Every structure is written in structure tokens, then in C-alpha cells.
CSV table of C-alpha atoms in Angstrom, one decimal:
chain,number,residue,atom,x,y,z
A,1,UNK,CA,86.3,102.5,133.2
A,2,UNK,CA,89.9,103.4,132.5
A,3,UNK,CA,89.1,107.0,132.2
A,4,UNK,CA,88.8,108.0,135.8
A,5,UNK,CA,92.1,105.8,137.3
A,6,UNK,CA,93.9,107.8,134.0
A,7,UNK,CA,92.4,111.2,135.1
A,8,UNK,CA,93.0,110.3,139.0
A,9,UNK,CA,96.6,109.9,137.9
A,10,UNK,CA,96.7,113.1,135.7
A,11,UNK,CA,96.0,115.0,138.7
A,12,UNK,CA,98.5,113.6,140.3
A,13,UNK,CA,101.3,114.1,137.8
A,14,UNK,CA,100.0,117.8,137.5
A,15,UNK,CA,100.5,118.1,141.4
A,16,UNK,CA,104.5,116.6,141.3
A,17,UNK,CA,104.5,119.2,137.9
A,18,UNK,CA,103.2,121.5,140.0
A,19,UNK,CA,105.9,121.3,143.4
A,20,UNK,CA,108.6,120.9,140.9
A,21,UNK,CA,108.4,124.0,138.7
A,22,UNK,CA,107.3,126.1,142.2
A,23,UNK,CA,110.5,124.5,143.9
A,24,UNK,CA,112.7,124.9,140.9
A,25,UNK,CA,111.3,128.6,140.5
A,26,UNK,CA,112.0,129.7,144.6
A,27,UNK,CA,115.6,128.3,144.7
A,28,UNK,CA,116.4,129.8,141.6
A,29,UNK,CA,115.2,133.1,142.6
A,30,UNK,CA,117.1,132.7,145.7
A,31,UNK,CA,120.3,131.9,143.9
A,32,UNK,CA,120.0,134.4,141.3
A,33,UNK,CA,118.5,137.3,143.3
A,34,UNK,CA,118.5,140.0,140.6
A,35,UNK,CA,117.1,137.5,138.1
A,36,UNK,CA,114.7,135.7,140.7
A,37,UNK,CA,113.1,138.8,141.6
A,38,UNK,CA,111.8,139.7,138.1
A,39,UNK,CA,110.7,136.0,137.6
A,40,UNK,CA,108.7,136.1,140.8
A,41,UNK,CA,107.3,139.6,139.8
A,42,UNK,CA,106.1,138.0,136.5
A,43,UNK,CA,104.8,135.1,137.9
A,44,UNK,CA,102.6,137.4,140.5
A,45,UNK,CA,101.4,139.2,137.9
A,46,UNK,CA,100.3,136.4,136.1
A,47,UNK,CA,98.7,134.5,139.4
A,48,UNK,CA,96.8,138.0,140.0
A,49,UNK,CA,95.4,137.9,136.4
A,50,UNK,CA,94.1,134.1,136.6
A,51,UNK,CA,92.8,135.1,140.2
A,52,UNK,CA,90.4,137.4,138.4
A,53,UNK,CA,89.6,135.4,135.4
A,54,UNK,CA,89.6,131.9,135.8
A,55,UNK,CA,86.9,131.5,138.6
A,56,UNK,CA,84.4,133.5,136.2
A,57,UNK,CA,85.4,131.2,133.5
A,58,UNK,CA,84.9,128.3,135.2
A,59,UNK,CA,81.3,129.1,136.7
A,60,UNK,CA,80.6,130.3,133.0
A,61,UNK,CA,81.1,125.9,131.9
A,62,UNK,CA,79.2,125.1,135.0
A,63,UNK,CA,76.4,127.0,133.5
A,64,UNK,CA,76.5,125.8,130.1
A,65,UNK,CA,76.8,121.9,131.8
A,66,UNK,CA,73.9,122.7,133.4
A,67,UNK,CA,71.5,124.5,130.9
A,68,UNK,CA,72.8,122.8,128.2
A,69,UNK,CA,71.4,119.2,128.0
A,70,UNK,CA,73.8,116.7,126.1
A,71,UNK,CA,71.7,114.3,125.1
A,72,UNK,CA,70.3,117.4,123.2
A,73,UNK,CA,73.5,117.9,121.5
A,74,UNK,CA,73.3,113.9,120.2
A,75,UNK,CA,70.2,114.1,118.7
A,76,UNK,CA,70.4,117.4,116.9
A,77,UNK,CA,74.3,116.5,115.4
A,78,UNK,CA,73.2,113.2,114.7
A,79,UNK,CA,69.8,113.9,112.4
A,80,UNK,CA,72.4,117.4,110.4
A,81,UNK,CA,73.5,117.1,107.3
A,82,UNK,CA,73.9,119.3,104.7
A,83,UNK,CA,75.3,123.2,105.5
A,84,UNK,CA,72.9,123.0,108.2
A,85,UNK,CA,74.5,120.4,109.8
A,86,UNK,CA,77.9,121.3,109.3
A,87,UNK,CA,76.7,124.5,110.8
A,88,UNK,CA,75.1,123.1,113.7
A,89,UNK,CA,77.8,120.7,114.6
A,90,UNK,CA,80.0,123.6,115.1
A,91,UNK,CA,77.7,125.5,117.2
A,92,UNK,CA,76.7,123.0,119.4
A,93,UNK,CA,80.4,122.0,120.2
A,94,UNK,CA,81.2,125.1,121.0
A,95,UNK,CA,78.6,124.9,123.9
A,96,UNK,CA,79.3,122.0,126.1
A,97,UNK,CA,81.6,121.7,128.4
A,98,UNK,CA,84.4,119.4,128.9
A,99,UNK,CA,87.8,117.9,128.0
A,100,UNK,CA,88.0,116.4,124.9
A,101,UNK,CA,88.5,112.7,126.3
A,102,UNK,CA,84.5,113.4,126.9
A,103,UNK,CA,83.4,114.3,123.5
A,104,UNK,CA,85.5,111.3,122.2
A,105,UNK,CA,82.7,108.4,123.2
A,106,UNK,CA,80.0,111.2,122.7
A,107,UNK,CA,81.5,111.2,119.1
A,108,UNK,CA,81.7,107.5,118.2
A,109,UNK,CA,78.0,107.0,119.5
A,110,UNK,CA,77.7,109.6,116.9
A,111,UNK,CA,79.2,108.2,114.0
A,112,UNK,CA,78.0,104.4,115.0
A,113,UNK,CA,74.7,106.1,114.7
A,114,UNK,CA,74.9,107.4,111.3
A,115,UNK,CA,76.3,111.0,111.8
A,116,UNK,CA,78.4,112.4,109.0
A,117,UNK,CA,81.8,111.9,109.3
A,118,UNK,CA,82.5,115.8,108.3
A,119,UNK,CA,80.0,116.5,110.9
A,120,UNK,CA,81.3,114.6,113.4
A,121,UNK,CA,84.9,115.6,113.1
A,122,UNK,CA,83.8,119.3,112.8
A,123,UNK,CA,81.8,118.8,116.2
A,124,UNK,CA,85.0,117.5,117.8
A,125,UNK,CA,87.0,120.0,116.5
A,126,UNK,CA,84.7,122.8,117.2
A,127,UNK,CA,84.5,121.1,121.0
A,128,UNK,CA,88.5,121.2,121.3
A,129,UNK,CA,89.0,124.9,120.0
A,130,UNK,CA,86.4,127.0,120.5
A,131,UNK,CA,84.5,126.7,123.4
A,132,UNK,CA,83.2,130.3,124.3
A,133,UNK,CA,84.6,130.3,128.0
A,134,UNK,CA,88.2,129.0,127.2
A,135,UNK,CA,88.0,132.3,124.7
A,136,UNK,CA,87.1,134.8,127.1
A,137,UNK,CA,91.1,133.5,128.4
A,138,UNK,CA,92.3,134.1,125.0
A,139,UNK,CA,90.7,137.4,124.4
A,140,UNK,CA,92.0,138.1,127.8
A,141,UNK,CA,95.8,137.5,127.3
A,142,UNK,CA,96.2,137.5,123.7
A,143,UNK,CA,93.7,140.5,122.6
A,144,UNK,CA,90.8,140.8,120.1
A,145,UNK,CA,93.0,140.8,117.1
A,146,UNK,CA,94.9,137.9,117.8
A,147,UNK,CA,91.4,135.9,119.0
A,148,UNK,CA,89.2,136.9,116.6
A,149,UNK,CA,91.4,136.3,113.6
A,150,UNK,CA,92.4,132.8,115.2
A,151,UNK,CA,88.7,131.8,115.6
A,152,UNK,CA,87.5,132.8,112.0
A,153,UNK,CA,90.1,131.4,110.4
A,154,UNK,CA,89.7,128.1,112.2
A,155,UNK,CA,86.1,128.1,111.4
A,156,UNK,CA,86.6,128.7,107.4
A,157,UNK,CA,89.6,126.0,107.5
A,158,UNK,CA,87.9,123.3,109.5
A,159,UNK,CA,84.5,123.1,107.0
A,160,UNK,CA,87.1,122.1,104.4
A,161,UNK,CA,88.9,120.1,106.5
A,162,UNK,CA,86.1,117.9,107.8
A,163,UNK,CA,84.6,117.4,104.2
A,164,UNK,CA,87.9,116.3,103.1
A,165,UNK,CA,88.7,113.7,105.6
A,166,UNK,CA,84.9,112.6,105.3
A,167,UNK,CA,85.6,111.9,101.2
A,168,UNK,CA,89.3,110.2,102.7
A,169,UNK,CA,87.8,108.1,105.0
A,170,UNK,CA,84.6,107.0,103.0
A,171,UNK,CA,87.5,106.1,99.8
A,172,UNK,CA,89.3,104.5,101.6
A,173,UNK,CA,86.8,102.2,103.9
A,174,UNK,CA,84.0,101.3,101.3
A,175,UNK,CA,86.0,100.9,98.5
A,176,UNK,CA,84.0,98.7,96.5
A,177,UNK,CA,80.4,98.9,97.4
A,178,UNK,CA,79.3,102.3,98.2
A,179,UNK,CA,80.2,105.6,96.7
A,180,UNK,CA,80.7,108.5,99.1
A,181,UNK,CA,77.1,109.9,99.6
A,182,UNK,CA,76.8,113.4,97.9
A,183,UNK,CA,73.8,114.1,99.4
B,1,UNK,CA,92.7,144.3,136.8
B,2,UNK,CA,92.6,144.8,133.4
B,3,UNK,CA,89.2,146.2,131.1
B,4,UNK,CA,89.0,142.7,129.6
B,5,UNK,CA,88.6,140.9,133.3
B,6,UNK,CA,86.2,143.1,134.2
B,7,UNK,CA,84.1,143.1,131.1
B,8,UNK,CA,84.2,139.0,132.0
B,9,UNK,CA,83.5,139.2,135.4
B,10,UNK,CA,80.0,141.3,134.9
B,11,UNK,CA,79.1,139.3,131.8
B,12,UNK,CA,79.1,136.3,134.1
B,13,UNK,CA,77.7,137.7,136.9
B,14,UNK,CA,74.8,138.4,134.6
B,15,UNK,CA,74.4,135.2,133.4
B,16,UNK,CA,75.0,133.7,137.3
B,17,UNK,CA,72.0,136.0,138.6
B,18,UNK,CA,69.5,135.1,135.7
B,19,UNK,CA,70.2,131.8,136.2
B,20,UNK,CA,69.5,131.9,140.0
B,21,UNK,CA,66.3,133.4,138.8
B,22,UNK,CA,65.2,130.9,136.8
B,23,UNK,CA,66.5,127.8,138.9
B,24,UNK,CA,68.3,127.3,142.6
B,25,UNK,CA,69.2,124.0,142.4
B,26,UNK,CA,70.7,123.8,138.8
B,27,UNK,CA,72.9,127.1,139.6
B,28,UNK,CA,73.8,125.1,142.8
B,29,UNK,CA,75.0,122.7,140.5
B,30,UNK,CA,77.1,124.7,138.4
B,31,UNK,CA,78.6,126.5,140.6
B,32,UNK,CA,79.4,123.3,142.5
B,33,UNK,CA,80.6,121.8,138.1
B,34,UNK,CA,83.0,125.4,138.6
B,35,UNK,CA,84.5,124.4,142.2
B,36,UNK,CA,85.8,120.9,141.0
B,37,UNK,CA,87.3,121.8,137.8
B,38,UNK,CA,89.0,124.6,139.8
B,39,UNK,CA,90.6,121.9,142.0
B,40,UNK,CA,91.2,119.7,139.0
B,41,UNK,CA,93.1,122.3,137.0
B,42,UNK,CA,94.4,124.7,140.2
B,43,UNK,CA,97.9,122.6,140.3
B,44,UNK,CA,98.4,123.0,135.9
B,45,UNK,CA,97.4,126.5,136.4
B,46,UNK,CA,100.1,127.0,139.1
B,47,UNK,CA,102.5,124.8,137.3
B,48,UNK,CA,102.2,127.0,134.3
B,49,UNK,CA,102.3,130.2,136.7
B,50,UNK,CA,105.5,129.4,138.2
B,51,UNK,CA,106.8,128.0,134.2
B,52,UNK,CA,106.2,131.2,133.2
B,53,UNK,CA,108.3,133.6,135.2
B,54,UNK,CA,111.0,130.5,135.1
B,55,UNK,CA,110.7,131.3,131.7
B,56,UNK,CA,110.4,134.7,131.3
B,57,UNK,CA,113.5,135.5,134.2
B,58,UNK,CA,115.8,132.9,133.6
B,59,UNK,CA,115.7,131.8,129.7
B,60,UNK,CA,117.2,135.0,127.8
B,61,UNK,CA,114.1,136.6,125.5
B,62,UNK,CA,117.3,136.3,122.9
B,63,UNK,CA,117.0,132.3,123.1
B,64,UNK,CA,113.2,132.5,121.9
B,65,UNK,CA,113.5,135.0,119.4
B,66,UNK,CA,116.0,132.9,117.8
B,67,UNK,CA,114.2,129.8,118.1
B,68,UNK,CA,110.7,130.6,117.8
B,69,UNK,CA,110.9,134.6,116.8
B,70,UNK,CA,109.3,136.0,113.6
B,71,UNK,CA,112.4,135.7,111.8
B,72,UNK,CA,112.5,131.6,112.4
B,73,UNK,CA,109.3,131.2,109.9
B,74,UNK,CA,108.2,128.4,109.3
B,75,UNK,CA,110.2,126.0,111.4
B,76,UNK,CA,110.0,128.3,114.1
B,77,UNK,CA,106.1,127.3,113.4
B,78,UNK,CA,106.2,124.2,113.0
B,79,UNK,CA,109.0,123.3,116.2
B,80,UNK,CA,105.6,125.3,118.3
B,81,UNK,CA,103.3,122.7,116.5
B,82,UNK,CA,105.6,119.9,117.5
B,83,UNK,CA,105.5,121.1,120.9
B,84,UNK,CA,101.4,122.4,121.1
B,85,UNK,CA,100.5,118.5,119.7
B,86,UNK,CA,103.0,116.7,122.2
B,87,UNK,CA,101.8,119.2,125.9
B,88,UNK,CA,98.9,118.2,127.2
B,89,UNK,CA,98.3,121.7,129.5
B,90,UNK,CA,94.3,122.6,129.1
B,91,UNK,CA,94.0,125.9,126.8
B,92,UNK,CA,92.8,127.6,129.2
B,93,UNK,CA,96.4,128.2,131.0
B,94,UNK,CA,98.2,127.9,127.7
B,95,UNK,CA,96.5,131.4,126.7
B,96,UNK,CA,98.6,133.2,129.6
B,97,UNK,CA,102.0,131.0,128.6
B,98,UNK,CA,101.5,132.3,124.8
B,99,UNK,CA,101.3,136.2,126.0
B,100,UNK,CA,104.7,135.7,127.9
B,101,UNK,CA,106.2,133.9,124.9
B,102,UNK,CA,104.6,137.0,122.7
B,103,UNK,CA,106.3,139.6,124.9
B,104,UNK,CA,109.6,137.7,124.7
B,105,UNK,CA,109.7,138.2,120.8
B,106,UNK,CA,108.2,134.6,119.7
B,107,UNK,CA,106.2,135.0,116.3
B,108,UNK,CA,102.7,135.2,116.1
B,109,UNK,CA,103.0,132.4,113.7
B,110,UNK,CA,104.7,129.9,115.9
B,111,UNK,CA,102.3,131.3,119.2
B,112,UNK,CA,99.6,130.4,116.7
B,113,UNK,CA,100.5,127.2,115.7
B,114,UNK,CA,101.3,126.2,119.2
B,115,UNK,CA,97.8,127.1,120.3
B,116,UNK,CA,96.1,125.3,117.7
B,117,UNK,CA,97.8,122.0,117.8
B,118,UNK,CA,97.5,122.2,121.9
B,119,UNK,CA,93.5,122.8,121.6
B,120,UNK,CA,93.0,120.1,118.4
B,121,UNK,CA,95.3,117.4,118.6
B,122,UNK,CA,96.2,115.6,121.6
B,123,UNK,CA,98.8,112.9,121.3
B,124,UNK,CA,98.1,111.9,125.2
B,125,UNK,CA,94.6,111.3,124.0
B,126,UNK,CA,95.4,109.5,121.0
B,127,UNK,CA,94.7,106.1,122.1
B,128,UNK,CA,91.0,107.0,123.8
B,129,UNK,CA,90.3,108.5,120.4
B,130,UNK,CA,91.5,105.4,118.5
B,131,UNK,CA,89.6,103.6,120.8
B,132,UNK,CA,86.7,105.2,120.3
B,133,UNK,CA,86.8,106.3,116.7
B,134,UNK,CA,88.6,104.0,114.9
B,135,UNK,CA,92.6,104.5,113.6
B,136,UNK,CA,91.6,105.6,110.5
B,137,UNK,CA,89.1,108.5,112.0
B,138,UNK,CA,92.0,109.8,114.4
B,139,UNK,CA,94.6,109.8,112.3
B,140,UNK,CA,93.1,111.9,109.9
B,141,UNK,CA,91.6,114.2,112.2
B,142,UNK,CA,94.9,114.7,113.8
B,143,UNK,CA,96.9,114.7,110.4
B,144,UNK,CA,94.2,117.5,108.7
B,145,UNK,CA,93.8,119.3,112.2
B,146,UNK,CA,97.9,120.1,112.3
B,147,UNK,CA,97.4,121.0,108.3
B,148,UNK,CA,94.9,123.4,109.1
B,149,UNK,CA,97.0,125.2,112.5
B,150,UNK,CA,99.8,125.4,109.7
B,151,UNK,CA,97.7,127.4,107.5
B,152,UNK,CA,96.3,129.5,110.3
B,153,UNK,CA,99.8,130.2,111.6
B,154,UNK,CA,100.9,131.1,108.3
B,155,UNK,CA,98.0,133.5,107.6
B,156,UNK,CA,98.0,134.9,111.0
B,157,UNK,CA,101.8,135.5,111.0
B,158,UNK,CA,101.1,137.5,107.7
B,159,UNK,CA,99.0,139.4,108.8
B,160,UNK,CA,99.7,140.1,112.2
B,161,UNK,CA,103.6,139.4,111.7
């Protein structure tokens, strides 16, 4: 697979990203004292808050990837239709864990397998934006106003969303023999 | 150490003890899931670390109220889309980068639009979903997915704004 030599060179990217903006950060700080000293302060403050958070966070996906039994997720998204299924395919991708370069080949199994393609999309969508860990972050930094408004409009905007594109896509790729199941 | 952090911290330190409880092994194993994505992501979360005071003490707060600041509206939102659907930093870090562009005077409607394009569409990942789902099936999930962070942003920037 192509997948891990890309995500092998990711890493690496993300470690030259990672020397360059710490490199570009300390000599500017030393050039600009008065400057550099607020920009290291900031920084701190900012290294101290993921210091706290992040570990949590991340043994919080670890437990979901462990309890939470994918193959489970296939079956249940595959069989939903209807508002329960819409439902469901945003509950269960809010549990898994992982980027979403996982949940692609999780989602074509899914649609080759007869999922609906608003069900689908909304359980790809659902795994990119609100996964409950990656919100404990954003409840963190950006506050419960900000996060809860943010989820529950991306919830009531994506149901429409993903039944739109499903009545797009079906138009558009069985034109002439089938009509775009209703129910 | 802020309220929030700690209110995290215990909730999973509850869930870590039950599920030690209830199973060794498989807690082994998350913790052991926790460990590698913290190296994976470790150098991004510095990256964006050391971004952020670059930001925040060299770029004047001036130049991003201008450029991204409530008053820039809608193509202050939509420039943050741009930029959320091109980056390809995990959410996780971009949550922290967002605050310091919030203190600096950027709208809530472009930090909101920026957010949601980063999490839902991933033009590094475009080809794998292609791939995978078919041209058709990626470009409108993309397409309808930067709709819908335009709507949000709008909403939230009115009410939040």
C-alpha cells in the first residue's frame, strides 16, 4: 500500500516543518529581543496547555479504538437507512478513531456494499468533524459557546447536505434506468 | 491549568480506570494506540506551537484584523476557507492556532470557516478519496462540505460576531 510510504513521508515533512518554524522562531527572538520575548512567552503558554490536554486526549482515541469494534461500525452503517440511519451514521463516526485517509476505504466498502450515499457521506463527514476527543480540544481553546454552536450547526447542515448530494449523485449517474430511491 | 483541562483530565482518568477494570490487555493497548499517535503528531503539534508565538509576536494583530477581522466579512471568511481546505494540520492543533488568531482580532466567522474546511475537506487527501470513492462522490462531498462551513461561518459570525 501507498498509504504508509505517504504517511512515513508526512512525518517527515512534519519534522523539517517542525525544525524550521522552532529555528525561525529562536533567531528571531534573539534578533528582536523585545518582540522575541513575548513570542516565546506565548508559545510556552501554549506548549503548557497541550502538555495538559493532548496526552488525555489521545488515551481517550486509544480507548475508543479499542472498545469500539469497526467492523461493527460497517455492518450497522451499511443495513441504516431512513432517519435512523442518517442518525446512526453520524453517531457512529463520531466514535472511531482515526484520520480521515482511514475512513476513506472504510467508506467505499460501504457504498460498493449498498450503503446510502447520504449515509455514507454523512458518516465521513461526521468522522472528519466531530469526533468527541478532538472536541474536548476545541471546548478547551475556543469555549463552550463557540463549540457547541459549531457542532449543532454542523449537524443540522450536514443532514441536508448529504441528502442533497445523494439526489446529485444518483441524477447524475443513473440517468436513464433507475430513479433515485425514495424509500 | 485551566477548569476545562482539568474537567478533561478526570473524565479520562475515569474512563482509563473502568476500563482497566474490565480488561488489562485491551487498556494496554490503548494506551500503547495513545503513545504512537503522540509521536506521530508530537513534531505538527510543536510546529504549530512555535507558528503560533511566530505569529502572535512578530505579525502585527493590526495585519489580521484587517485581513481576516470581523469587519473583512465574507472574504475575510472565505480567504480562512481557502486556507482551512488547502493545510493539512490535524484539528486537534488547529483548535489552539484559532484561539491565538481569535485574541489577535480575527472574526469568529473566518476562525469558523477555517476550522470547518480544515476538519471536512482535505485537498492533500483528495486523490485517496477519489481513489476510493469515485470523482463524482469527492467532488461533491468537498464542494457541499465548503457550502455548508460557509453557512456555519456566516451564522456563527452573526451570532457570536
Amino acid at each position: 500500500m501507498s498509504n504508509l510510504s505517504s504517511l512515513r513521508g508526512r512525518i517527515r515533512w512534519d519534522l523539517a516543518i517542525m525544525v524550521a518554524s522552532a529555528c525561525l522562531l529562536f533567531s528571531l527572538s534573539i534578533i528582536f529581543q523585545d518582540k522575541g520575548e513575548k513570542a516565546m512567552d506565548i508559545s510556552w503558554a501554549f506548549f503548557k496547555e497541550m502538555a495538559f490536554v493532548l496526552p488525555a486526549v489521545l488515551v481517550l482515541m486509544g480507548l475508543f479504538g479499542v472498545w469500539v469494534d469497526r467492523r461493527l461500525v460497517i455492518r450497522y452503517l451499511g443495513e441504516g437507512s431512513g432517519i435512523g440511519g442518517l442518525l446512526l451514521a453520524i453517531v457512529l463516526g463520531t466514535l472511531p478513531t482515526g484520520p480521515l485517509y482511514i475512513a476513506f476505504p472504510l467508506a467505499g466498502m460501504l457504498l460498493k456494499k449498498g450503503a446510502r450515499v447520504a449515509n455514507v457521506i454523512l458518516f465521513l463527514s461526521a468522522w472528519a468533524c466531530i469526533k468527541i476527543p478532538q472536541e474536548l480540544v476545541e471546548l478547551r481553546f475556543l469555549g463552550w459557546r463557540f463549540t457547541a454552536l459549531r457542532l449543532g450547526l454542523t449537524i443540522a447542515l450536514l443532514v441536508p447536505m448529504a441528502l442533497l448530494a445523494e439526489v446529485v449523485f444518483h441524477r447524475h449517474e443513473q440517468e436513464s434506468a433507475l430513479s433515485p430511491g425514495g424509500g | 491549568m485551566s477548569l476545562t483541562a482539568v474537567v478533561i483530565d478526570a473524565l479520562v482518568a475515569v474512563c482509563l480506570v473502568l476500563s482497566l477494570l474490565k480488561d488489562r490487555e485491551k487498556t494496554k493497548a490503548a494506551i500503547l494506540i495513545a503513545w504512537n499517535a503522540l509521536k506521530r503528531l508530537a513534531p505538527s503539534v510543536l510546529a504549530v506551537i512555535a507558528v503560533i508565538g511566530l505569529i502572535v509576536g512578530f505579525i502585527p494583530a493590526k495585519w489580521i484584523a484587517s485581513s481576516i477581522g470581523s469587519e473583512s466579512g465574507m472574504v475575510g471568511a472565505l480567504v480562512a476557507a481557502l486556507i482551512g481546505s488547502v493545510l493539512f494540520i490535524p484539528a486537534l492543533i488547529a483548535f489552539p492556532l484559532a484561539k491565538s488568531l481569535l485574541d489577535m482580532g480575527a472574526g469568529v466567522m473566518a476562525v469558523a470557516a477555517f476550522i470547518t474546511t480544515l476538519t471536512m475537506i482535505g485537498f492533500v487527501f483528495l486523490p485517496v478519496e477519489i481513489k476510493e470513492l469515485g470523482r463524482r462522490f469527492a467532488f461533491l462531498r468537498n464542494g457541499l462540505s465548503l457550502v455548508a462551513a460557509m453557512i456555519i461561518a456566516m451564522i456563527m459570525g452573526l451570532v457570536l460576531g
